[in-house]
mmCIF file of C-alpha atoms (C1' of nucleotides) in Angstrom:
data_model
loop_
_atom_site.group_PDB
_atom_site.id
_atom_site.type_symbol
_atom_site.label_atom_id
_atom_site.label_comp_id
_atom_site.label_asym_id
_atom_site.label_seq_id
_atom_site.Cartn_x
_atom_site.Cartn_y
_atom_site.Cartn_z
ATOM 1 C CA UNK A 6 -17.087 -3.624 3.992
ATOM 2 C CA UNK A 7 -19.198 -0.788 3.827
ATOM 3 C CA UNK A 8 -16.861 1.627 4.253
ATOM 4 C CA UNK A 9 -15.799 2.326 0.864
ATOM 5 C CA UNK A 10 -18.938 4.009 0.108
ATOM 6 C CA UNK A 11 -18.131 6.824 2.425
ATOM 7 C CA UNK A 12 -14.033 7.100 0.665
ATOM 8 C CA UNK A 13 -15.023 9.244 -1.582
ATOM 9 C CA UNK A 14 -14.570 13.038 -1.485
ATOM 10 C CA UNK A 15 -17.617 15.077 -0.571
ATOM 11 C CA UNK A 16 -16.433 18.224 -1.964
ATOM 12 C CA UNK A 17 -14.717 18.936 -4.370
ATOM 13 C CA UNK A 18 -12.328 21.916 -4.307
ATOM 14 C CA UNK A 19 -8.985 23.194 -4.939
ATOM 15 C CA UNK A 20 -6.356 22.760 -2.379
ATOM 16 C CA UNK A 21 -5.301 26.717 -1.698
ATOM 17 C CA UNK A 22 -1.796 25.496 -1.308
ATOM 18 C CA UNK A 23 -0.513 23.906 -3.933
ATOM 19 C CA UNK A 24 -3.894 24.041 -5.963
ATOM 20 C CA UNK A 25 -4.144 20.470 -7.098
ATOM 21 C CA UNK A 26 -7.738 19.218 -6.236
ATOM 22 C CA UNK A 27 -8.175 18.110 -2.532
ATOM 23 C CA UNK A 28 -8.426 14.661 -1.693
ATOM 24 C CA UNK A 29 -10.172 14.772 1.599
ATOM 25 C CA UNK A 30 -8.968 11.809 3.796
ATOM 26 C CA UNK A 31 -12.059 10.734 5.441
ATOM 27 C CA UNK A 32 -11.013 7.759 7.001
ATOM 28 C CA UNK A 33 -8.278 9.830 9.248
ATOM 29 C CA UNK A 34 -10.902 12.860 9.856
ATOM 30 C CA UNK A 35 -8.182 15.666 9.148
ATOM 31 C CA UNK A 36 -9.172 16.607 5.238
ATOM 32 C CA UNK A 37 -5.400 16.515 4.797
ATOM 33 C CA UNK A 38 -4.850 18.070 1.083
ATOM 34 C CA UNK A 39 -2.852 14.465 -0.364
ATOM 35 C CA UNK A 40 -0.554 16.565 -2.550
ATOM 36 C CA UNK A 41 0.713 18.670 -0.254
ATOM 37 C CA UNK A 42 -0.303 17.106 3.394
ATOM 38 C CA UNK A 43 -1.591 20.839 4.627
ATOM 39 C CA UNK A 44 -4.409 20.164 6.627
ATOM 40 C CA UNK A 45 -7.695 22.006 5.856
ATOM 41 C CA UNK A 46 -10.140 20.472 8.138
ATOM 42 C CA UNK A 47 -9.248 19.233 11.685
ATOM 43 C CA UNK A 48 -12.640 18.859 13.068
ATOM 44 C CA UNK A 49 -14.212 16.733 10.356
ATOM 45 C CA UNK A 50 -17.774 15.252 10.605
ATOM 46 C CA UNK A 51 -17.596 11.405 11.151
ATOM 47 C CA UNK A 52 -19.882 10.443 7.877
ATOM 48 C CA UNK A 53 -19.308 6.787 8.932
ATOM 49 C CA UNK A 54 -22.100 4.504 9.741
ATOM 50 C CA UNK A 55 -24.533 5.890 12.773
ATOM 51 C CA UNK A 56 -24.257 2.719 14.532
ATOM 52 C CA UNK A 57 -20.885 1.531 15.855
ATOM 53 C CA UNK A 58 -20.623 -1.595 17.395
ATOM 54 C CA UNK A 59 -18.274 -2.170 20.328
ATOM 55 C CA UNK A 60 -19.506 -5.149 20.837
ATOM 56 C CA UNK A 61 -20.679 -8.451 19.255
ATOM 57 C CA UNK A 62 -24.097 -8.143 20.132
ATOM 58 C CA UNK A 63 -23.902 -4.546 18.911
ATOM 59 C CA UNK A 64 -22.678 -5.289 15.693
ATOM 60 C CA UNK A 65 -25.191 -8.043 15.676
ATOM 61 C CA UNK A 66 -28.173 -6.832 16.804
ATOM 62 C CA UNK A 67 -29.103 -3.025 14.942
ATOM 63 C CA UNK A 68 -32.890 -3.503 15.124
ATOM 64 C CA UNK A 69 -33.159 -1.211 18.169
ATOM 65 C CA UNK A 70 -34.795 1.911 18.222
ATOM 66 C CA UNK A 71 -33.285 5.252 19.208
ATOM 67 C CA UNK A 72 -30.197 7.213 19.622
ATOM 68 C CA UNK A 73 -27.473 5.040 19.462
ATOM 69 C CA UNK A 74 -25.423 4.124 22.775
ATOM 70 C CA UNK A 75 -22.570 6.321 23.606
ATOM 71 C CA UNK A 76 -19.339 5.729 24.865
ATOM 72 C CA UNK A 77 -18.543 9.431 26.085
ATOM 73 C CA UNK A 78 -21.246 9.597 28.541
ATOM 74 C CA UNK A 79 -20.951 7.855 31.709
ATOM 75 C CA UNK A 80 -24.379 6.490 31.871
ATOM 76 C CA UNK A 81 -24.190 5.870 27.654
ATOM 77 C CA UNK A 82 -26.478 8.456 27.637
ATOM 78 C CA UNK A 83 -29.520 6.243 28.143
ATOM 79 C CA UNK A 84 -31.094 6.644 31.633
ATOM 80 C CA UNK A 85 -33.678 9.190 32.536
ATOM 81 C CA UNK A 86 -34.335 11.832 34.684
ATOM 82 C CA UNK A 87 -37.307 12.544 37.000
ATOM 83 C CA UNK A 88 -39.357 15.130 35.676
ATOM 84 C CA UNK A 89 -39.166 18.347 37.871
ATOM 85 C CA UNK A 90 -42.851 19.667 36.828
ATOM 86 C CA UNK A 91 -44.596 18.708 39.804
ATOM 87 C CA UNK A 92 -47.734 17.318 37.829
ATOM 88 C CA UNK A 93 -48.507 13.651 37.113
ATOM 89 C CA UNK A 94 -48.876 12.303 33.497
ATOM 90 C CA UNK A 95 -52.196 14.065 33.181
ATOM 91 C CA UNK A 96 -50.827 17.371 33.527
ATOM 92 C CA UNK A 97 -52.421 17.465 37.173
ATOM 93 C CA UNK A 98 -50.946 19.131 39.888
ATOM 94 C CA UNK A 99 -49.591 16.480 42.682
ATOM 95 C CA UNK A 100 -51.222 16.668 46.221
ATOM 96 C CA UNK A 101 -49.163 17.941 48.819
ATOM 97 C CA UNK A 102 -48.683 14.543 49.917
ATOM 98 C CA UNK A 103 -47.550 13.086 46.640
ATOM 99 C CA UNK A 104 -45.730 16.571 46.090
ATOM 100 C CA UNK A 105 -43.381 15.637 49.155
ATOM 101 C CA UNK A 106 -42.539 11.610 47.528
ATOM 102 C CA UNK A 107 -41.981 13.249 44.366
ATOM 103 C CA UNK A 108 -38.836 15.153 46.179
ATOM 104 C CA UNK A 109 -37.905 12.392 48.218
ATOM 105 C CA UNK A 110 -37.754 10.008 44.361
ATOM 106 C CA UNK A 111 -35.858 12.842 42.959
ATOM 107 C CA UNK A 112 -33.065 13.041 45.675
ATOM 108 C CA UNK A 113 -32.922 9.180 44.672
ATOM 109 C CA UNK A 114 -32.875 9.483 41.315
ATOM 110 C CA UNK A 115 -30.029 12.023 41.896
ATOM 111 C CA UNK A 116 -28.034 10.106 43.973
ATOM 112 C CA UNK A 117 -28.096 7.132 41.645
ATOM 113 C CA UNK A 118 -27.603 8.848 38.443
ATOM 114 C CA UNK A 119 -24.439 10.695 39.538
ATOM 115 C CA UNK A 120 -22.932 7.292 40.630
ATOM 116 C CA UNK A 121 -21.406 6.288 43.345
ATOM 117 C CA UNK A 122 -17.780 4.917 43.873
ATOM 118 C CA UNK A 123 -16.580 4.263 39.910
ATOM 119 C CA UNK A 124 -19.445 5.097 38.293
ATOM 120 C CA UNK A 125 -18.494 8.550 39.512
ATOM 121 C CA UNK A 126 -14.495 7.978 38.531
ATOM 122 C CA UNK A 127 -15.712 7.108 35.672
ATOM 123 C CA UNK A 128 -17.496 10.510 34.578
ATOM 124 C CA UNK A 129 -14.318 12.247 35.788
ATOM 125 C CA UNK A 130 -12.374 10.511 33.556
ATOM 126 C CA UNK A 131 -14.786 10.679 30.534
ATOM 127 C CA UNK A 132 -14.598 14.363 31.021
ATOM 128 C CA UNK A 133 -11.118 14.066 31.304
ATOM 129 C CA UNK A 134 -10.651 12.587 27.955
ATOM 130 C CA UNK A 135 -13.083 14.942 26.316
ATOM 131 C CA UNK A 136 -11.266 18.252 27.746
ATOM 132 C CA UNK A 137 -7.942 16.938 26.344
ATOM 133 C CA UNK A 138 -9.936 15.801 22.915
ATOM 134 C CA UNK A 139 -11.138 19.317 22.788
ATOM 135 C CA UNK A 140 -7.657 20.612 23.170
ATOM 136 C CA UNK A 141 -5.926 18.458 20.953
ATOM 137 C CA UNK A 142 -8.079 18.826 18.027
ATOM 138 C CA UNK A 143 -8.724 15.600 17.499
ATOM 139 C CA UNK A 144 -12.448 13.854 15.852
ATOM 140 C CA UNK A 145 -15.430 12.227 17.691
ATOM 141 C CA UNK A 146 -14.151 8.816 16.721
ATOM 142 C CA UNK A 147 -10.922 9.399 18.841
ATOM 143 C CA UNK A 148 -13.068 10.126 21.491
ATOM 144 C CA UNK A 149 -15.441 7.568 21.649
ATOM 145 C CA UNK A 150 -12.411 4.764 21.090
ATOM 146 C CA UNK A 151 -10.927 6.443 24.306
ATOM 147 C CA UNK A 152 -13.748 6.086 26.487
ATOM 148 C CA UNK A 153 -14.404 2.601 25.350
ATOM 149 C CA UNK A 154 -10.405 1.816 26.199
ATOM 150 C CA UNK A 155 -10.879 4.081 29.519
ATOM 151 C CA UNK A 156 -14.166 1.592 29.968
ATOM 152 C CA UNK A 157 -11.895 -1.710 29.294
ATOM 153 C CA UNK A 158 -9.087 -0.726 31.586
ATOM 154 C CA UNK A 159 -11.259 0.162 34.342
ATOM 155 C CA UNK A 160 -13.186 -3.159 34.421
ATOM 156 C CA UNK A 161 -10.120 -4.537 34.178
ATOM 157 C CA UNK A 162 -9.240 -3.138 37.363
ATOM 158 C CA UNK A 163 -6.278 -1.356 35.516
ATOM 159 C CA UNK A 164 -7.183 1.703 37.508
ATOM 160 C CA UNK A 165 -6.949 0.769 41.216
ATOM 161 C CA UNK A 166 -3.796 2.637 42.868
ATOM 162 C CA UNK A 167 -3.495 4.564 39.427
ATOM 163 C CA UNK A 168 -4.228 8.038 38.540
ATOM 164 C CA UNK A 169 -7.658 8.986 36.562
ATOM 165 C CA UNK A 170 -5.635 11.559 34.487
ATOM 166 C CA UNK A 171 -2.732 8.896 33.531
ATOM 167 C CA UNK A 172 -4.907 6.362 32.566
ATOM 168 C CA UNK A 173 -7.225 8.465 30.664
ATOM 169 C CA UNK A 174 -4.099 10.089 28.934
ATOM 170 C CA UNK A 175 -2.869 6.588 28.093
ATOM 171 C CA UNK A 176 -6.218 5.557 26.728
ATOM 172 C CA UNK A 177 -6.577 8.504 24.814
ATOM 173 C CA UNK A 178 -2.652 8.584 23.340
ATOM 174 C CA UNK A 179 -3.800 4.677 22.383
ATOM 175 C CA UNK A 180 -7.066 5.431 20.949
ATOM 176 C CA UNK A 181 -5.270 8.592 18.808
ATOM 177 C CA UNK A 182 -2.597 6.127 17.766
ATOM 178 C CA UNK A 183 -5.116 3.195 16.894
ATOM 179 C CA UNK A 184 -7.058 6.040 14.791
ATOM 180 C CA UNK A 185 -3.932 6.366 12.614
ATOM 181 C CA UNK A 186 -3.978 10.077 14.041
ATOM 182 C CA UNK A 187 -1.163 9.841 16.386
ATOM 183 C CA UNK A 188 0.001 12.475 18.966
ATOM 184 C CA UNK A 189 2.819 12.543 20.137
ATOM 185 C CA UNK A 190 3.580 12.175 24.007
ATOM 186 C CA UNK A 191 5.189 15.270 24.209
ATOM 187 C CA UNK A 192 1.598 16.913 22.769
ATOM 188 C CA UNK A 193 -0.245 14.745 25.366
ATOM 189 C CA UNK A 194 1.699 16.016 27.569
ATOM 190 C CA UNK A 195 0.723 19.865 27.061
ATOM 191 C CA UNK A 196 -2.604 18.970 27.631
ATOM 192 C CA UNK A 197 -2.589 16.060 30.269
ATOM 193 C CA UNK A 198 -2.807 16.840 33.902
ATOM 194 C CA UNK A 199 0.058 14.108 34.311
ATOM 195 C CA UNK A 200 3.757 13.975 32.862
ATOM 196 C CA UNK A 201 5.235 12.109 29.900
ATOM 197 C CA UNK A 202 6.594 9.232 31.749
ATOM 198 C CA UNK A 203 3.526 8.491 33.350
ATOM 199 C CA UNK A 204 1.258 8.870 30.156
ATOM 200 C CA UNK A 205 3.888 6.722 28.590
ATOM 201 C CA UNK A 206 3.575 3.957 31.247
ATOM 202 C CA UNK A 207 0.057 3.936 31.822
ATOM 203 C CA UNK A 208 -0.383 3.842 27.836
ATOM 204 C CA UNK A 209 1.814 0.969 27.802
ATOM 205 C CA UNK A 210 0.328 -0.916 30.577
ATOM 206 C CA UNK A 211 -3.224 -0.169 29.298
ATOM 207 C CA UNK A 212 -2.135 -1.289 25.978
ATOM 208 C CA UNK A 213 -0.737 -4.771 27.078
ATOM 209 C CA UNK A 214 -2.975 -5.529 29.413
ATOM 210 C CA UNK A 215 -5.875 -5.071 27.406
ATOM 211 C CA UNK A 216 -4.150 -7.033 24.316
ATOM 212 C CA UNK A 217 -4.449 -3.910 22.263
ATOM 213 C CA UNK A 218 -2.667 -4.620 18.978
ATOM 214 C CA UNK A 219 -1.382 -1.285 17.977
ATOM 215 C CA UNK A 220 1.268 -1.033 15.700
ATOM 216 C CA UNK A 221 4.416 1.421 16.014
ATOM 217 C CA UNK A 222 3.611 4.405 14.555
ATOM 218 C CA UNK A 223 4.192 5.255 11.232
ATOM 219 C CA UNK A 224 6.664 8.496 11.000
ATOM 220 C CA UNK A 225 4.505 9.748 7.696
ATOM 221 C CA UNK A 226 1.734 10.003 10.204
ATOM 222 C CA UNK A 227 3.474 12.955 11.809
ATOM 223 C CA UNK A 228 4.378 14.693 8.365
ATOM 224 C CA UNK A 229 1.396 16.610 7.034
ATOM 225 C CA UNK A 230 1.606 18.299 10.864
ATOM 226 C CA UNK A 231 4.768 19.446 11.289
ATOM 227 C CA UNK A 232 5.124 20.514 7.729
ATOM 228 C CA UNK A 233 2.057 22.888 7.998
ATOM 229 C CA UNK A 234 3.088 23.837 11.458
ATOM 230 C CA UNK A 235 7.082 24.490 9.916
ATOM 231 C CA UNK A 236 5.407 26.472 6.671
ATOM 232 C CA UNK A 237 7.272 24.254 4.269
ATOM 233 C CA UNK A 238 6.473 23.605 1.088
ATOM 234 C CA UNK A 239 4.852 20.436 -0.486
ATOM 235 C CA UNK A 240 8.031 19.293 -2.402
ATOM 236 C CA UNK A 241 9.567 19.228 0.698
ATOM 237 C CA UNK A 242 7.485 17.078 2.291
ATOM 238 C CA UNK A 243 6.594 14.695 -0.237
ATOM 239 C CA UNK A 244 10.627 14.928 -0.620
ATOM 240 C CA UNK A 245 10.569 13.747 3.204
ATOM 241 C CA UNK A 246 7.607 11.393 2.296
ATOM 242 C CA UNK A 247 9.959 9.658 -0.173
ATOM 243 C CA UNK A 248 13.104 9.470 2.631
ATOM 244 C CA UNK A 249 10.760 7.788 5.161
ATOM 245 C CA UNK A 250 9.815 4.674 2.283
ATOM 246 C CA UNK A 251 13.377 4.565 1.582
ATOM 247 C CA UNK A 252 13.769 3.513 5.227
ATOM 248 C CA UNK A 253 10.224 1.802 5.597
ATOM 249 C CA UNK A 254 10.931 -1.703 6.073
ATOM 250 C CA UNK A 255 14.225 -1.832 6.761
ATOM 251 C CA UNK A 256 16.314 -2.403 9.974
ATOM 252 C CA UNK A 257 16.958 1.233 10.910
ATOM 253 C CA UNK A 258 13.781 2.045 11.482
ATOM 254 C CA UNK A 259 12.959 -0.431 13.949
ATOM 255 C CA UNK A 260 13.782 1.170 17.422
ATOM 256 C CA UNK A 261 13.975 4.502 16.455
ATOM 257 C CA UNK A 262 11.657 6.799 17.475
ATOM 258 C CA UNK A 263 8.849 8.002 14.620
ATOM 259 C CA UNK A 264 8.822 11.579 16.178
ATOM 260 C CA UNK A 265 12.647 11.859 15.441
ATOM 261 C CA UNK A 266 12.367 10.379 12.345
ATOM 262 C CA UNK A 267 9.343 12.454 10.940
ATOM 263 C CA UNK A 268 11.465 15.660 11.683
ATOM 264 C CA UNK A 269 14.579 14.555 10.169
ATOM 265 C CA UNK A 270 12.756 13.344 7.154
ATOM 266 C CA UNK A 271 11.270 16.933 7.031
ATOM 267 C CA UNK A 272 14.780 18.573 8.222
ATOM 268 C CA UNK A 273 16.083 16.402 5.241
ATOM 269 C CA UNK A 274 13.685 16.827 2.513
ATOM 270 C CA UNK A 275 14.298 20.887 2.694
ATOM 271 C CA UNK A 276 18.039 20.326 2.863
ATOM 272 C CA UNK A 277 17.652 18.368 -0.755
ATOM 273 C CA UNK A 278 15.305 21.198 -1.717
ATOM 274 C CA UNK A 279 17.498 24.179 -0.827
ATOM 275 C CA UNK A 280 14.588 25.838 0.915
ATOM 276 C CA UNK A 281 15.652 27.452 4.383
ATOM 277 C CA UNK A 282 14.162 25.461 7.073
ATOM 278 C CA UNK A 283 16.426 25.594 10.461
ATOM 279 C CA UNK A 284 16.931 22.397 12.304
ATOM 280 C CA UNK A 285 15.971 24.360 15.284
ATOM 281 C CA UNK A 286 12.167 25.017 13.557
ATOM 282 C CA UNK A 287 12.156 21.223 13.172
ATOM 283 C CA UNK A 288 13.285 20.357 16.727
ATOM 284 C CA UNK A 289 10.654 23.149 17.990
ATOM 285 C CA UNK A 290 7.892 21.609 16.383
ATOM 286 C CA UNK A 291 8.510 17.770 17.031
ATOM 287 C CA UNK A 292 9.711 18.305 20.092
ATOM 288 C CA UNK A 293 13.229 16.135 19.678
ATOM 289 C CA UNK A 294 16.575 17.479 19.950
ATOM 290 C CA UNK A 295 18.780 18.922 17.339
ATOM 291 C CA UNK A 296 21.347 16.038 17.597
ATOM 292 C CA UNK A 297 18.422 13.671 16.910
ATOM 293 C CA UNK A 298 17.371 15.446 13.582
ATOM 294 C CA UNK A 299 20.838 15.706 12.378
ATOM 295 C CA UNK A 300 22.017 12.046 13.494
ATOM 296 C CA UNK A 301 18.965 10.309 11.499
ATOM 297 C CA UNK A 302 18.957 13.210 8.638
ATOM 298 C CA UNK A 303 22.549 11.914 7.336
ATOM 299 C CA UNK A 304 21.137 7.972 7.666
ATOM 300 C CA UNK A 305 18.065 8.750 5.813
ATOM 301 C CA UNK A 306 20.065 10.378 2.945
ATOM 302 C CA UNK A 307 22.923 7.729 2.871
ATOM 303 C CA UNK A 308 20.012 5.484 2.742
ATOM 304 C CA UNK A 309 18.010 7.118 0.346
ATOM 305 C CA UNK A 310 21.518 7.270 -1.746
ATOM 306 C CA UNK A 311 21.706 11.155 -1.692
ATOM 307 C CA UNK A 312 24.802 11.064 0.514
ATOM 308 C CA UNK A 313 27.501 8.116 0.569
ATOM 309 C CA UNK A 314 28.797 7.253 3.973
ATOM 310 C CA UNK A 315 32.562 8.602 2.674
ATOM 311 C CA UNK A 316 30.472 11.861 2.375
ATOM 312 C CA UNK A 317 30.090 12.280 5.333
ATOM 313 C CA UNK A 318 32.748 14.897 6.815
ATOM 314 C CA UNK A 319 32.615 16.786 3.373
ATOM 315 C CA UNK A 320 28.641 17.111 3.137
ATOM 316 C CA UNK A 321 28.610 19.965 6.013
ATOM 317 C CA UNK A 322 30.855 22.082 3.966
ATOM 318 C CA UNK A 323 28.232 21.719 0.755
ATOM 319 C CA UNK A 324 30.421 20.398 -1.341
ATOM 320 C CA UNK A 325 27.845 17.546 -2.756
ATOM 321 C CA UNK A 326 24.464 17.410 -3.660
ATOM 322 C CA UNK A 327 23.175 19.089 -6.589
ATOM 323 C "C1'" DA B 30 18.467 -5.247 38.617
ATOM 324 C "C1'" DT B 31 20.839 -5.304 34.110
ATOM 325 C "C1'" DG B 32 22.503 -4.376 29.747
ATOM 326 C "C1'" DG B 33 21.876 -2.676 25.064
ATOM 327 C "C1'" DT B 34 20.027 0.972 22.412
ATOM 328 C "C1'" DT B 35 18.322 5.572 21.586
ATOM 329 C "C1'" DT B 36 17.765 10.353 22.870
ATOM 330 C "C1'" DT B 37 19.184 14.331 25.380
ATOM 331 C "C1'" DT B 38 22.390 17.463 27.565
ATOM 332 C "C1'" DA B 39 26.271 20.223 27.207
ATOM 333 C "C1'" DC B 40 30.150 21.753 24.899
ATOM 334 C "C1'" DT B 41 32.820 22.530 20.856
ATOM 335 C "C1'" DG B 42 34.822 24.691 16.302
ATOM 336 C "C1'" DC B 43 33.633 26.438 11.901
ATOM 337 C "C1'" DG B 44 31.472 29.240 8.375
ATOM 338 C "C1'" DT B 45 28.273 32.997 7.094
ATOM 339 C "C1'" DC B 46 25.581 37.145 7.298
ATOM 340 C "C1'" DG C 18 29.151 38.925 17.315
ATOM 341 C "C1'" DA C 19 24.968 36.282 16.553
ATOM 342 C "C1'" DC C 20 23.328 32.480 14.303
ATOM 343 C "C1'" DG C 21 23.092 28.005 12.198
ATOM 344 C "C1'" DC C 22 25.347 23.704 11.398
ATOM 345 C "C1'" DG C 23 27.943 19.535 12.554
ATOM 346 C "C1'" DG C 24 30.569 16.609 15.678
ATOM 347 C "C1'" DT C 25 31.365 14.423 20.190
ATOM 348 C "C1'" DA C 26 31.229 12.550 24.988
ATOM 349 C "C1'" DA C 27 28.650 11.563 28.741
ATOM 350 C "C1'" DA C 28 24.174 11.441 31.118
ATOM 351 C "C1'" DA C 29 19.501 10.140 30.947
ATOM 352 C "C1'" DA C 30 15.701 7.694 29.261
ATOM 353 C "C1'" DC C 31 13.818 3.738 27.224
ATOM 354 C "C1'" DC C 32 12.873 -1.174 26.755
ATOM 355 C "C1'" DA C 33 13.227 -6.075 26.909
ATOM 356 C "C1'" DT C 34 15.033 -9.546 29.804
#
DNA sequence: ATGGTTTTTACTGCGTC
DNA sequence: GACGCGGTAAAAACCAT
């Protein structure tokens, strides 16, 4: 729709990597260099529209005045707060009398704004999801598609005999993998309050429940990442690029996991490159074992027709390639 | 619960620096 | 000898049924 009008670079400058100009990938908020995948920018501004729509009558009706609504805030940042100037609208001081209903309103006001019951679950978890944003480096939009989730699941009484932090980790690992800026549950894990299996499950029940169509991840997603976190080069990842579309598609990579994948693709694309890069950096930074990288690695380049199956035994000892 | 698939754990020999 | 690589078997985790 409109969004092509904001796809466009808004700077231009050379990448300081590989010094091709930088295409800065708006639409996934890390200004990702597209040559060589090194991210520049984590915390890019959201130059999307001002008004999001989460719902129907959102979308339909942008003819109101003021901030727009907010997710992140338990109260959508639109109710208000008793002044605490004890003067009326004429800038009069209150009588004693009116002085003393004045407190009594406020302690009201107080009591309803901070919520009671799930209104006040609620703020927990929106501040949940914000702390583990924060930490995980990811944009506003992430954010805001979490709380709306976190909002979803708890009306659909997804919560009840659950923990805030699991479902708000689940919602969150959803709304970064909706986003098309995945983590992975091993990062959500660093910064949840909750395990992996429990992210996992939450995430999955939040995800079904709620009719959430989210796709399985695309490995490539992971790439730019753990190349810039490995320090390899940007032939080796576009090399590793090029093993994962050899593979797109096809039967082997249904089932697999896109973590493992990602780092053999990466673990691969420096083999073919003759540039050092230890399967034990990989398996460090993705988090998956070294048997994992090693075990898809040899697929991906039988696939990619690097390596023929025969090769197998002989391909340790570096006797092909080249 | 169960069974099939993938990933991890733990152990291994081999080559190189 | 330490390190990295590759292979393997068995345990654990995962996922759909």
């Amino acid at each position: 729709m409109s969004t092509h009008a904001h796809q466009q670079p808004e700077f231009e400058s050379t990448c300081p990597n590989c010094n091709s100009s930088i295409s800065y990938d708006q639409k996934h908020g890390e200004s990702a260099c597209a040559e060589c995948g090194i991210i520049l920018r984590e915390d890019a501004i959201d130059h999307g529209p001002e008004w999001n729509g989460y719902t129907a009558t959102d979308r339909k009706d942008r003819s109101r005045v003021g901030r727009p609504t907010t997710p992140t805030l338990h109260d959508r940042g639109l109710s208000t707060q008793i002044g605490w100037q004890n003067q009326d609208s004429y800038g009069q001081a209150l009588s004693a009398r009116q002085r003393h209903k004045m407190e009594r309103l406020r302690t009201w006001d107080e009591r309803y704004r901070a919520g009671i019951g799930r209104e006040r679950t609620l703020k927990q978890a929106l501040a949940e999801i914000h702390r583990m944003v924060s930490a995980l480096g990811l944009p506003q939009a992430v954010r805001e598609t979490a709380c709306v989730i976190y909002r979803r699941a708890l009306d659909d009484d997804l919560v009840v005999g659950r923990s805030i932090e699991g479902i708000a980790a689940g919602a969150l690992y959803a709304a970064a993998r909706q986003q098309e800026l995945p983590r992975t549950l091993e990062e959500m894990t660093t910064v949840a309050r909750v395990d992996r299996r429990r992210i996992s499950r939450d995430y999955r029940r939040i995800a079904s429940e709620l009719g959430l169509a989210i796709e399985p991840t695309d490995p490539t997603a992971y790439l730019p990442r753990f190349a810039s976190e490995c320090d390899c080069s940007i032939t080796v990842q576009r090399q590793a690029r090029d093993l994962l579309e050899t593979v797109a598609g096809t039967t082997y990579m249904s089932g697999k996991s896109p973590v493992g994948l990602a780092a053999a693709a990466l673990y691969a694309g420096a083999h073919l490159t003759d540039e050092p890069l230890t399967q034990r950096e990989v398996s460090a930074v993705a988090d998956v074992t070294r048997v994992t990288i090693r075990n898809h690695y040899r697929e991906l380049l039988i696939h990619a027709g690097h390596m023929s199956p025969e090769q197998t035994q002989t391909a340790a000892r570096g006797e092909i390639g080249d």
